[in-house]
Short mmCIF file of C-alpha atoms in Angstrom, two decimals:
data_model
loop_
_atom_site.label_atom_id
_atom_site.label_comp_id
_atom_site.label_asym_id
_atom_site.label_seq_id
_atom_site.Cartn_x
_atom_site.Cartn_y
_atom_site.Cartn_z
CA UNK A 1 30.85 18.38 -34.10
CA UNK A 2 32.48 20.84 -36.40
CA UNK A 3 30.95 22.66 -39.06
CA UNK A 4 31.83 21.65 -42.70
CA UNK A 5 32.07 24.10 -45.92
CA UNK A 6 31.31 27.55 -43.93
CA UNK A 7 32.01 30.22 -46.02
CA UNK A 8 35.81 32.23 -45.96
CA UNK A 9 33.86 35.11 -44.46
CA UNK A 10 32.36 33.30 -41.71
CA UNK A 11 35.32 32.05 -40.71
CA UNK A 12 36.31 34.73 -38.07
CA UNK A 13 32.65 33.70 -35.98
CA UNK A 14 33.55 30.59 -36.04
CA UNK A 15 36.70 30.78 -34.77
CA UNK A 16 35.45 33.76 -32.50
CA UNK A 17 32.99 31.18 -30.96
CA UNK A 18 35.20 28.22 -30.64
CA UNK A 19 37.18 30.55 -28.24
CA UNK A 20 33.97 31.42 -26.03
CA UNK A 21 32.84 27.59 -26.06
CA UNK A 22 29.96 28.37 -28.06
CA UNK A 23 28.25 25.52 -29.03
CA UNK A 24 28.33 24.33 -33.10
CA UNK A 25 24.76 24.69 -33.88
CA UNK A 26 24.91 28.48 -32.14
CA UNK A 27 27.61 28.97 -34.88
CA UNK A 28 25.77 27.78 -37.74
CA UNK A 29 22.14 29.33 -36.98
CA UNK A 30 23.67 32.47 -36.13
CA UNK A 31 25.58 32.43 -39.44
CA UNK A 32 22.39 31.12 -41.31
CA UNK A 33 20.43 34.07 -39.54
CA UNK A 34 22.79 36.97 -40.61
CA UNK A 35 22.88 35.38 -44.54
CA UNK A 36 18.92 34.77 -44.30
CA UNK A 37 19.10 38.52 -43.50
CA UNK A 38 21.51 40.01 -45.94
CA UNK A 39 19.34 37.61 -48.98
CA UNK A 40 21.40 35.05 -49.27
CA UNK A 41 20.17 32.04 -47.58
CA UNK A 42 16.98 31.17 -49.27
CA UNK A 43 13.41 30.75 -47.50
CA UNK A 44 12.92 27.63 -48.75
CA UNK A 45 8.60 27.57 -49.61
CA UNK A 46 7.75 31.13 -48.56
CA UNK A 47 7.92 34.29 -49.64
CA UNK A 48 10.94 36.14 -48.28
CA UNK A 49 8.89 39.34 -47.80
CA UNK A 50 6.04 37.22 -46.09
CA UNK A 51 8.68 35.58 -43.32
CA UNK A 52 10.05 39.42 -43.18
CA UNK A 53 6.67 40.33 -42.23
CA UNK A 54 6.17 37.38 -39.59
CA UNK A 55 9.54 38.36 -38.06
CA UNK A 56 8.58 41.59 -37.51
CA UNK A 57 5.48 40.57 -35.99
CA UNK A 58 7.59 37.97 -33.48
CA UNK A 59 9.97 40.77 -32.20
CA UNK A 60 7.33 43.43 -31.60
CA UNK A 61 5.51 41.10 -29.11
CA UNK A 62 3.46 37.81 -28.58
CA UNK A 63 2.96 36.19 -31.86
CA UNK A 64 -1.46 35.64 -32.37
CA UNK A 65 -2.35 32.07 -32.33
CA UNK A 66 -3.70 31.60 -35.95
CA UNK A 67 -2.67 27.65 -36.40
CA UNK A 68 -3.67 24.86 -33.77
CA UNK A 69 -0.11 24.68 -31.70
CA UNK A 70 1.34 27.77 -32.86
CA UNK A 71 1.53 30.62 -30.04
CA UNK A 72 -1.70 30.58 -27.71
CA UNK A 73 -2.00 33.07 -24.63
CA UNK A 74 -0.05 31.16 -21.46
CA UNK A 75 -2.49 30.80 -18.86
CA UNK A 76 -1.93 28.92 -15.28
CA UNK A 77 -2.20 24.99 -15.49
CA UNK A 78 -4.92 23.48 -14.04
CA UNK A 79 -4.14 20.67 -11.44
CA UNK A 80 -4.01 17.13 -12.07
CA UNK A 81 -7.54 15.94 -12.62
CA UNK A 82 -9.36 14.26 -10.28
CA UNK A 83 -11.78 12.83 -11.60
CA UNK A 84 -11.40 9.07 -12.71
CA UNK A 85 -8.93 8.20 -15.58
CA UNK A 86 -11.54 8.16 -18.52
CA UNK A 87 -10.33 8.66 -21.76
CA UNK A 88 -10.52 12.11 -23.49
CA UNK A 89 -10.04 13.43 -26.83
CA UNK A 90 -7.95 16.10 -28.37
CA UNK A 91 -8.30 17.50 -32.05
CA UNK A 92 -6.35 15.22 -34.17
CA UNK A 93 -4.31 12.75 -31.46
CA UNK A 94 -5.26 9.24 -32.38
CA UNK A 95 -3.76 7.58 -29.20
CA UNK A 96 -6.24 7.07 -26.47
CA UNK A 97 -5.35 9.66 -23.56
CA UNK A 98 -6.43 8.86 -20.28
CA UNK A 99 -7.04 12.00 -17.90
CA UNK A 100 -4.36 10.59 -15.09
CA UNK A 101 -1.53 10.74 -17.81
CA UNK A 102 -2.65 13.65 -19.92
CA UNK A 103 -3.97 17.32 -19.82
CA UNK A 104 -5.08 17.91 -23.03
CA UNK A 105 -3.77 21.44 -24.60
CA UNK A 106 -5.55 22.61 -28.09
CA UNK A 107 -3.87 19.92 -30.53
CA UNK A 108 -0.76 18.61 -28.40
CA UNK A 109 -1.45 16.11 -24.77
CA UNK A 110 1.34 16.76 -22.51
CA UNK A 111 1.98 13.77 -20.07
CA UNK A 112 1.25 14.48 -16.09
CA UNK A 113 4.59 14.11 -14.26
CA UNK A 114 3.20 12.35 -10.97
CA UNK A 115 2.18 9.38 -13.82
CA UNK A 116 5.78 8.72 -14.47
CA UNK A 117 6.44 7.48 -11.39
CA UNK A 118 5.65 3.62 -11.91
CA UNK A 119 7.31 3.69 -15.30
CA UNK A 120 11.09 3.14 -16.06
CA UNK A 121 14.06 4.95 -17.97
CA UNK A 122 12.09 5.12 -20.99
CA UNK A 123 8.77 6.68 -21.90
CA UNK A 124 6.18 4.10 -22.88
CA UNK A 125 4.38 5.33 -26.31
CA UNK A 126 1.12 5.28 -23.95
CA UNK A 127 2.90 7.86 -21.60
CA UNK A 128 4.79 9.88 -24.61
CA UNK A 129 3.53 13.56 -24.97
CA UNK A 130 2.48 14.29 -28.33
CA UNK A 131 2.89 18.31 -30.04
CA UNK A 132 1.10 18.33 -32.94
CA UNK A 133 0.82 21.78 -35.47
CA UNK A 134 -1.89 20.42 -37.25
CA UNK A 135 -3.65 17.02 -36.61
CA UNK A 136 -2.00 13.39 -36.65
CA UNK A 137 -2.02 11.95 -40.65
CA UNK A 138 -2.78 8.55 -41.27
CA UNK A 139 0.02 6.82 -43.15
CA UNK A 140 -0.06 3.34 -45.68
CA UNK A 141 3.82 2.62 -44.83
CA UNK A 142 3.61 0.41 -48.28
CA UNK A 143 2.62 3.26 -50.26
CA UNK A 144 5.25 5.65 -48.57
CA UNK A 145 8.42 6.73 -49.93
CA UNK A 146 11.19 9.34 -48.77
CA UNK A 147 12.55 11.13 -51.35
CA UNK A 148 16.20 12.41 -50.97
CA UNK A 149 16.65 15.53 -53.65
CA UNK A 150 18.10 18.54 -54.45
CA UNK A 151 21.29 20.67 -55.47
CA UNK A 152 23.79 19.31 -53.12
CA UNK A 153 23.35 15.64 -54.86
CA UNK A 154 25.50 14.45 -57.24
CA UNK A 155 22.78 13.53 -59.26
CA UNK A 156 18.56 13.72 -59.35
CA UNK A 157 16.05 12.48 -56.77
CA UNK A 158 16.71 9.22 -54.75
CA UNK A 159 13.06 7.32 -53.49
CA UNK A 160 13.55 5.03 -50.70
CA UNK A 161 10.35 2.90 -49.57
CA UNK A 162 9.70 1.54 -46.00
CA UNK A 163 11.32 -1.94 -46.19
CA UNK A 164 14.20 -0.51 -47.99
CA UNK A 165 15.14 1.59 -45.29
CA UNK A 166 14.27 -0.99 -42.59
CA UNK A 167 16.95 -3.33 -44.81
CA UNK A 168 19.75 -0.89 -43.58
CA UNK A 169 22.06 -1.29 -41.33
CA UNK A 170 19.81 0.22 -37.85
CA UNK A 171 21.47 1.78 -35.08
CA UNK A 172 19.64 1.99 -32.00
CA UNK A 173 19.85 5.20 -30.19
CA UNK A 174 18.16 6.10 -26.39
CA UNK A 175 17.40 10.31 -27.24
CA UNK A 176 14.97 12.65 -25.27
CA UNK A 177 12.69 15.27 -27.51
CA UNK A 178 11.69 18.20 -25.72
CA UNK A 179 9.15 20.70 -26.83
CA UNK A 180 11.20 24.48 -26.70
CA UNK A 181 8.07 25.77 -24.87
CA UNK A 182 8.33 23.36 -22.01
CA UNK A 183 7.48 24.83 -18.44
CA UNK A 184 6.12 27.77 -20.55
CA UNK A 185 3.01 28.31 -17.99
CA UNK A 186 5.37 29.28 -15.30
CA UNK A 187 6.74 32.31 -17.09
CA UNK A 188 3.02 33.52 -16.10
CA UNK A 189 2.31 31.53 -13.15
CA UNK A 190 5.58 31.80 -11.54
CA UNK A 191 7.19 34.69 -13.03
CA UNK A 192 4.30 37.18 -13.68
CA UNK A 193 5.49 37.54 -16.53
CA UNK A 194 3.13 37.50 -20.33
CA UNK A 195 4.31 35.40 -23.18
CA UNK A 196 2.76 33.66 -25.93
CA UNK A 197 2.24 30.00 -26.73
CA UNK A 198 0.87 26.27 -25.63
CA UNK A 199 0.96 26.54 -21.69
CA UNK A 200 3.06 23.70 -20.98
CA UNK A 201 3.99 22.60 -17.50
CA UNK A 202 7.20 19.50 -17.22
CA UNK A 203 5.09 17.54 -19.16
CA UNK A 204 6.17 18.27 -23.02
CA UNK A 205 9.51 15.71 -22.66
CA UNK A 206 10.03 12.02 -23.65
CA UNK A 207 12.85 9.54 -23.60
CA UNK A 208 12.56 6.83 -25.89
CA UNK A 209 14.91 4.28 -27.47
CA UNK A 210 14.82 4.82 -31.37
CA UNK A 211 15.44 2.32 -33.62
CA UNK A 212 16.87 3.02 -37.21
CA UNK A 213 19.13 4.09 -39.81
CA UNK A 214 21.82 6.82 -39.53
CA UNK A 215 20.78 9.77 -42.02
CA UNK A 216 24.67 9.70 -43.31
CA UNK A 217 23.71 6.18 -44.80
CA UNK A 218 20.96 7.23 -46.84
CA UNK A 219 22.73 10.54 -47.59
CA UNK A 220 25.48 8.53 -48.25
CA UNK A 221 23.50 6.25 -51.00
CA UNK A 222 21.91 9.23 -52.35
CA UNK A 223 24.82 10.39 -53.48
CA UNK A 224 25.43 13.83 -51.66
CA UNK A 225 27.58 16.18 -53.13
CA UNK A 226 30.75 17.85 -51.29
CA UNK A 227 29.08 20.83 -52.37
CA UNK A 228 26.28 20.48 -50.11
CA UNK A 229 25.44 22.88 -47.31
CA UNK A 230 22.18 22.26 -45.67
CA UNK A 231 19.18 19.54 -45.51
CA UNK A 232 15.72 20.02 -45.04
CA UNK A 233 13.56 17.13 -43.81
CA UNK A 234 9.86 18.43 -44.50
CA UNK A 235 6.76 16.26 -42.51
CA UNK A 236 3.84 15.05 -44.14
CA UNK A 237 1.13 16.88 -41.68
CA UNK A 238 -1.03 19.50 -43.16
CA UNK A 239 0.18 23.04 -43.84
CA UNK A 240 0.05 25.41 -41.26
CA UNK A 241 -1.18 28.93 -41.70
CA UNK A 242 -0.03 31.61 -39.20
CA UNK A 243 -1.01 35.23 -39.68
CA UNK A 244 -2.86 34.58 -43.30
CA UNK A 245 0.34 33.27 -44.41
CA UNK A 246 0.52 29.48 -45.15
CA UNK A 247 4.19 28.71 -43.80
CA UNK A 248 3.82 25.22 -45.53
CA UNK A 249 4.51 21.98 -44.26
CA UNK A 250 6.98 21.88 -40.96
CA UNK A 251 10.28 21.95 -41.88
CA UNK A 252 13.57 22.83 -40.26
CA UNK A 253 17.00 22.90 -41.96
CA UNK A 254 19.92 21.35 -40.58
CA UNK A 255 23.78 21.92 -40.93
CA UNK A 256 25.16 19.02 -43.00
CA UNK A 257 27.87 18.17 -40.41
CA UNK A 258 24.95 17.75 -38.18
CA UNK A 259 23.37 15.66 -40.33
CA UNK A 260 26.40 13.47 -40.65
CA UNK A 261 27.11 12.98 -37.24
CA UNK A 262 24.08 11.60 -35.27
CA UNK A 263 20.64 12.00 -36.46
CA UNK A 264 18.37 9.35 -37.02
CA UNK A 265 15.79 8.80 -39.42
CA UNK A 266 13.80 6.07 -36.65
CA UNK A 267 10.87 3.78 -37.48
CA UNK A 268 10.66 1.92 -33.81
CA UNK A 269 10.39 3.53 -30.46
CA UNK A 270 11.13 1.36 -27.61
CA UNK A 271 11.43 -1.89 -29.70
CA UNK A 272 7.44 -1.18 -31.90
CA UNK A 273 6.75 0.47 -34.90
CA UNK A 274 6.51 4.29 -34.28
CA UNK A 275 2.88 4.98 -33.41
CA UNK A 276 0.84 7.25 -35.43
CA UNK A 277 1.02 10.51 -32.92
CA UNK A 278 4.83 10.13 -33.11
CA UNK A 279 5.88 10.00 -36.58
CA UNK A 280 4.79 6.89 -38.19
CA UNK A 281 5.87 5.45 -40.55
CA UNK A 282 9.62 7.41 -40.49
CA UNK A 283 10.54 10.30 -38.09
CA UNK A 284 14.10 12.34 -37.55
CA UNK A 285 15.72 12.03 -34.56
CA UNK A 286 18.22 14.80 -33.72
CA UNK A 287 20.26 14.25 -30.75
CA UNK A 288 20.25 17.37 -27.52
CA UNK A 289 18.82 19.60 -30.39
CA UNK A 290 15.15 21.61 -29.73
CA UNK A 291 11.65 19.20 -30.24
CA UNK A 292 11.23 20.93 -33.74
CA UNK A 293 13.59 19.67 -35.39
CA UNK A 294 13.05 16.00 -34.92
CA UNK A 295 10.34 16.21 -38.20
CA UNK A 296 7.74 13.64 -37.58
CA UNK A 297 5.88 11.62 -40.62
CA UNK A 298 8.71 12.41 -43.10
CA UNK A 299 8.39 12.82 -46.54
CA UNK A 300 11.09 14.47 -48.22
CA UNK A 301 14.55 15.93 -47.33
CA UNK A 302 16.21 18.72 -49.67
CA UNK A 303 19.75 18.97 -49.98
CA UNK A 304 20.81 22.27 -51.43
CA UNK A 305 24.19 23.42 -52.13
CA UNK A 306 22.92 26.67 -51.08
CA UNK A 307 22.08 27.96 -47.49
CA UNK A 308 18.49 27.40 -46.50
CA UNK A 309 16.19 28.96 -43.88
CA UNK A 310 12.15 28.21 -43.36
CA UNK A 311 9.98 29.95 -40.74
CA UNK A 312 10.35 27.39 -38.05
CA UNK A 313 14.09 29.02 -37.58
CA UNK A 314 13.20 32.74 -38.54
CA UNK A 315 10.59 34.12 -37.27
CA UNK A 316 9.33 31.14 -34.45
CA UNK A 317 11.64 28.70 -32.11
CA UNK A 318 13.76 32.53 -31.60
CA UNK A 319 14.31 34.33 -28.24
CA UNK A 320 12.71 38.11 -28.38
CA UNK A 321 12.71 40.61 -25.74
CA UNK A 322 14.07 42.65 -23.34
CA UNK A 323 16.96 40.77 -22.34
CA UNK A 324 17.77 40.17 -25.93
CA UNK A 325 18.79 41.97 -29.43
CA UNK A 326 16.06 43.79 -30.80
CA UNK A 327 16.51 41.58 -34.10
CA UNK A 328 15.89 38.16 -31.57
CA UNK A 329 18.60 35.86 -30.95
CA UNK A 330 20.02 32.68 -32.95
CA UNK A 331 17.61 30.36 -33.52
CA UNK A 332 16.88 27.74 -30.71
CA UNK A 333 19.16 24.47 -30.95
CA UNK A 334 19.78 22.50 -27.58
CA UNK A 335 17.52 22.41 -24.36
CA UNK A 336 17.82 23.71 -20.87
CA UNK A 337 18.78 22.03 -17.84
CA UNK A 338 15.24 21.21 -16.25
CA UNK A 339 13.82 18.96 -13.07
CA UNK A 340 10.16 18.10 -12.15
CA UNK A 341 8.44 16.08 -9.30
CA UNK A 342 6.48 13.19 -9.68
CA UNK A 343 3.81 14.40 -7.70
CA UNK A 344 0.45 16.33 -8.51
CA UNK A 345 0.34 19.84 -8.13
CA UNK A 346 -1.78 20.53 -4.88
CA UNK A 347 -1.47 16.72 -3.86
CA UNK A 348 -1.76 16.01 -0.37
CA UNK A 349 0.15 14.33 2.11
CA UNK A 350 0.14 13.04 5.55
CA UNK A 351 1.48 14.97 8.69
CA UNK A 352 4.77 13.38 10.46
CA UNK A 353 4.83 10.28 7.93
CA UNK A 354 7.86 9.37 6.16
CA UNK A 355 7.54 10.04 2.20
CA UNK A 356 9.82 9.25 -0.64
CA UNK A 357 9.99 11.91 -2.96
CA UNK A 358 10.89 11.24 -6.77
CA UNK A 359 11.33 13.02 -9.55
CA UNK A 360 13.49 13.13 -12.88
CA UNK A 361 16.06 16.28 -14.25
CA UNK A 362 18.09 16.52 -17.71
CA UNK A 363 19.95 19.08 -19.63
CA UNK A 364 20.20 19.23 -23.64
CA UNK A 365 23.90 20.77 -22.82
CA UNK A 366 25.48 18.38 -20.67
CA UNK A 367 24.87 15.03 -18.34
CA UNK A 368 23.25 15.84 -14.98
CA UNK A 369 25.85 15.90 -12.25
CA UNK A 370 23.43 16.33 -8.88
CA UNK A 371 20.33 17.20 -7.81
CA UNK A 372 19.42 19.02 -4.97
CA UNK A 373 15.60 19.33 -3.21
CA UNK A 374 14.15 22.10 -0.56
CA UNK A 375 11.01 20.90 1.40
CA UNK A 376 10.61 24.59 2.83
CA UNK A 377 10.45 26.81 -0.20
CA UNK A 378 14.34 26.52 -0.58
CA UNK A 379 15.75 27.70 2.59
CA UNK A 380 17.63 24.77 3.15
CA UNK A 381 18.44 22.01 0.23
CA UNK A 382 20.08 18.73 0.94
CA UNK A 383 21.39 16.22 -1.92
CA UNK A 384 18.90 13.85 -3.75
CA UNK A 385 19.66 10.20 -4.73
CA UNK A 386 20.55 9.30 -8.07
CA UNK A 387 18.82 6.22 -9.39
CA UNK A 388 20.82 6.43 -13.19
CA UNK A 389 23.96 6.97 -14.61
CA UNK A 390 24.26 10.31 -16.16
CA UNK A 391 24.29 10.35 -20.13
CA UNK A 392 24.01 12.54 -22.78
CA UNK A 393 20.27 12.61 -24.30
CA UNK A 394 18.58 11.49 -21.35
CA UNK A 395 17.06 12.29 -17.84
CA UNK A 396 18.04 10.67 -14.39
CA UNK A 397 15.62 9.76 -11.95
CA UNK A 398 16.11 10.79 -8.50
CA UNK A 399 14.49 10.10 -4.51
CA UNK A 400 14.93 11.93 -1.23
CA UNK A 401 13.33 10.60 2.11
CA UNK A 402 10.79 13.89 3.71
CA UNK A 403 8.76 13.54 6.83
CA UNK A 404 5.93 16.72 6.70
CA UNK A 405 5.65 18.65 9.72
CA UNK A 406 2.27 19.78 11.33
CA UNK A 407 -0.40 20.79 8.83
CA UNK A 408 -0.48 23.65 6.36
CA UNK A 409 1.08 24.35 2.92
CA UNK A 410 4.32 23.85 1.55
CA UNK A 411 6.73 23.83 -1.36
CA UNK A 412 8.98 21.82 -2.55
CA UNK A 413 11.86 22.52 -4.81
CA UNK A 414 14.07 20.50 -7.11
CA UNK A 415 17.59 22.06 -8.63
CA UNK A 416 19.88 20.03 -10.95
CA UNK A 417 23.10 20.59 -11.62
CA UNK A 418 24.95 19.77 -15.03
CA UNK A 419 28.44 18.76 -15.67
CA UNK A 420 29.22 21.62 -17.26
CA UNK A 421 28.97 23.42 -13.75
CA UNK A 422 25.13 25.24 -15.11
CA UNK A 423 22.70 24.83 -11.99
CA UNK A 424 19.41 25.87 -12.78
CA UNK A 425 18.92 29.81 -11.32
CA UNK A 426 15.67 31.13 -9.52
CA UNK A 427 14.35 33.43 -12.19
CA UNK A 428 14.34 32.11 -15.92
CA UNK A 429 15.37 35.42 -18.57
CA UNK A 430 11.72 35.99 -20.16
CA UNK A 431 11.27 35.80 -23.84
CA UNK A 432 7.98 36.87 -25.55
CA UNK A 433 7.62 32.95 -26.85
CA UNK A 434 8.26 31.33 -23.66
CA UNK A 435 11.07 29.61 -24.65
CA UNK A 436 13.65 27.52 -22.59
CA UNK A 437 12.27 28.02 -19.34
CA UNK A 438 14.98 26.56 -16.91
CA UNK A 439 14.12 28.20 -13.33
CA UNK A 440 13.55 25.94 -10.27
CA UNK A 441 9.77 25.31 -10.09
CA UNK A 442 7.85 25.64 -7.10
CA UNK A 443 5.93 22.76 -6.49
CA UNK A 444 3.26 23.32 -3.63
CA UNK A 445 1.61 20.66 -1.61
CA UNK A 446 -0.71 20.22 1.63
CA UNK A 447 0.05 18.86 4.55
CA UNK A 448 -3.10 17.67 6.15
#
C-alpha cells in the first residue's frame, strides 16, 4: 500500500522508512502523530488541550479506568469454569453467553480457547468475542443511514440507506479482528509485570468471513476529492467518558490510501446479517490493522482534506514505557504474531495415554510459516501439524500427538513462526497499556 498526498516535508520519513521496511501505516501514524503534535492535524470532537491532558496522563503511567472497557487493573485469569454451561450476562452484550465459551470481563466476553476446538476456520457469531466501550445499541436498519461528508468531497453530504448499500457490488472478504490488549493478563501473570486495561487471555480474536461493499465504492460515489487526506468512520455506541473528559463517540481515522485499498464496510458475517454485538446493521472491516479500527454500528465517516487525529490514536491504542520514547510510540496499526491451545487452563489429563494436542497461531504482519510445541516447559520443541494453508488475515490450526508421563504438573508451550522470519520471543517488551503481547504462553496442565 503506498501512501497518497503526504506532505513535501514528510517526504524524507517516508522514504527513510521504505528503506528500513517499515510498514505504511507506521509511516502515516507516525507522521499524523508529529503534525497532531506541532497543531496541525486536528482532534477531530475534542478539545486539543483536553487530549494534551489525557496524553500526559497515558505516558506517566496506567491510564484509571473511568469508561466500561477503557483501561481496568490486569489481574490473573481465572480458569475455565466448571460449573455447567448456563448462560450469563454481561452489561450491555445482547448475545446469550454460555459460561463454556465465555468469561465475562466488565462490558466485553472474550471466547474460551479450549471451545474452539469443535468449530472450523471461521468463528461462529455464537463463539465471536465481543469488546464493547459502552453497551451494544439497538439498531432499525430501515431507519439507518451512513452519511459520507466532509472537506475532502467534491461536494456536500452523501446519505446511503441499508438496501442501497446492500445493492452494491459486495465483495466477500475472510479477515481476523483482534483486540490490541489481547493476552494482556500475562504481562502480570506471566511477566510480573503491572499494566493497565481489560485482562484478556487468547480469547479477544475472531475470524469471520465478511460480506460487503469496498469503502472505495461508496467513496467513490460520494464523490471524494483528490484533495482528501484522511477518513473518519465514527460508531453509533454511546459516548465514552475517560478522566471527566467525554472523548465522544469511537472513532479512528484512517489514511485514504488505506481506505482505498481493502477495507470493508460489511453487513454479513459468515453468510447472516451482522449480529447486534458485532456491528449491526454496517461495520468497517480493516484488513491486519489493530481491533479499533474496525468501527462497529457505523454512522458517519468524515473526509477532510485536512489531517485528522481523535483520542483512540493519541493518547490510547499507543505503546508507553520504559522500552519506549518518553512521548509513546506511533500509534498501534497491525497485530502480533500470537498462538494459543485449545485446552483449559489447569485441565487435566491422563498418565501414559496418547493425546492430540490442538491449537490455532496468526500474525497481523505476515502468514504463519510453522509452529513449534514444548510438552516440558520448552526444553525440547518438535514441529506441529498444519491443518490450513497460510494466508494473510487469518489463523491456522495446528495438532501434535503427546503421551504424559507419570503424574504431576506440566507446561506446554506453543511458538509460531511467520514468513517474515519473526518467531514469537520468551519475554514480550512491557508497555503500561498492555499492548501487543506476543511472548510464548505457558500453558500448565495436570497429569493425574
Amino acid at each position: 500500500m503506498s501512501l497518497a498526498r503526504i506532505p513535501p516535508t514528510e517526504s524524507a520519513d517516508s522514504r527513510e522508512s521504505a528503506e528500513s521496511g517499515e510498514s505504511a501505516e507506521s509511516v502515516y501514524d507516525r507522521i499524523r502523530l508529529r503534525q497532531w503534535r506541532r497543531g496541525q492535524a486536528r482532534s477531530a470532537g475534542v478539545e486539543r488541550r483536553d487530549l494534551l491532558r489525557l496524553f500526559a496522563t497515558a505516558a506517566a503511567g496506567p491510564l484509571a479506568a473511568a469508561a466500561p472497557g477503557i483501561a481496568r487493573a490486569a489481574s490473573p485469569a481465572p480458569a475455565s469454569p466448571k460449573a455447567p454451561a448456563a448462560p450469563v450476562a454481561a452489561p450491555g452484550i445482547v448475545k446469550p453467553l454460555p459460561s463454556d465459551v465465555f468469561t465475562i470481563r466488565g462490558t466485553n466476553a472474550e471466547t474460551n480457547f479450549a471451545a474452539l476446538r469443535t468449530t472450523g476456520p471461521h468463528t461462529p457469531a455464537g463463539h465471536f468475542f465481543v469488546r464493547n466501550h459502552t453497551v451494544t445499541p439497538r439498531i432499525d436498519a430501515a431507519a439507518w443511514t451512513l452519511t459520507i461528508w466532509g472537506s475532502g468531497l467534491r461536494g456536500g453530504a452523501v446519505d446511503f440507506g441499508y438496501d442501497e448499500l446492500r445493492a452494491l457490488p459486495s465483495v466477500t472478504r475472510t479477515a481476523f479482528i483482534e483486540c490490541a490488549g489481547n493476552g494482556r493478563s500475562y504481562y502480570a501473570t506471566q511477566q510480573n509485570q503491572q499494566v493497565s486495561g481489560t485482562a484478556w487471555t487468547l480469547g479477544a480474536i475472531g475470524v469471520g468471513r465478511w460480506r460487503g461493499v469496498r469503502l472505495a465504492e461508496v467513496l467513490r460515489r460520494a464523490g471524494l476529492s483528490p484533495d482528501a487526506v484522511d477518513i473518519l468512520p465514527r460508531g453509533l455506541d454511546d459516548e465514552v467518558i475517560s478522566e471527566g473528559t467525554n472523548l465522544g463517540r469511537v472513532r479512528r481515522p484512517l489514511p485514504v490510501a488505506k481506505a482505498l485499498d481493502d477495507v470493508l464496510l460489511a453487513y454479513e458475517l459468515n453468510g447472516e446479517p451482522l449480529p447486534p454485538d458485532h456491528g449491526y446493521p454496517v461495520r468497517l472491516i480493516v484488513p491486519s490493522w489493530v481491533g479499533i479500527a474496525n468501527i462497529k454500528w457505523l454512522g458517519d465517516i468524515e473526509v477532510s482534506a485536512e489531517p485528522l487525529y481523535s483520542p483512540w490514536n493519541t493518547t490510547l491504542y499507543r505503546l508507553f514505557g520504559a522500552g519506549y520514547p518518553p512521548e509513546g510510540s506511533a500509534p498501534l496499526t497491525r497485530q502480533t504474531l500470537k498462538s494459543a491451545f485449545e485446552l483449559a487452563d489447569g485441565a487435566t489429563v491422563a498418565a501414559h495415554r496418547p493425546q492430540v494436542l490442538t491449537g490455532r497461531s496468526w500474525s497481523g504482519g505476515a502468514p504463519v510459516r510453522s509452529v513449534e510445541i514444548s510438552t516440558d516447559g520448552g526444553t525440547r520443541w518438535r514441529r506441529a501439524r498444519l491443518h490450513d494453508t497460510p494466508r494473510r488475515g487469518s489463523w491456522v490450526r495446528w495438532s501434535a500427538e503427546w503421551t504424559p508421563g507419570g503424574p504431576g504438573p506440566a507446561v506446554l508451550l506453543a511458538r509460531a513462526t511467520d514468513s517474515s522470519g519473526r518467531v514469537q520471543p520468551e519475554v514480550a517488551v512491557h508497555n503500561t497499556q498492555g499492548y501487543l503481547f506476543d511472548a510464548v504462553v505457558r500453558h500448565p496442565v495436570t497429569v493425574v
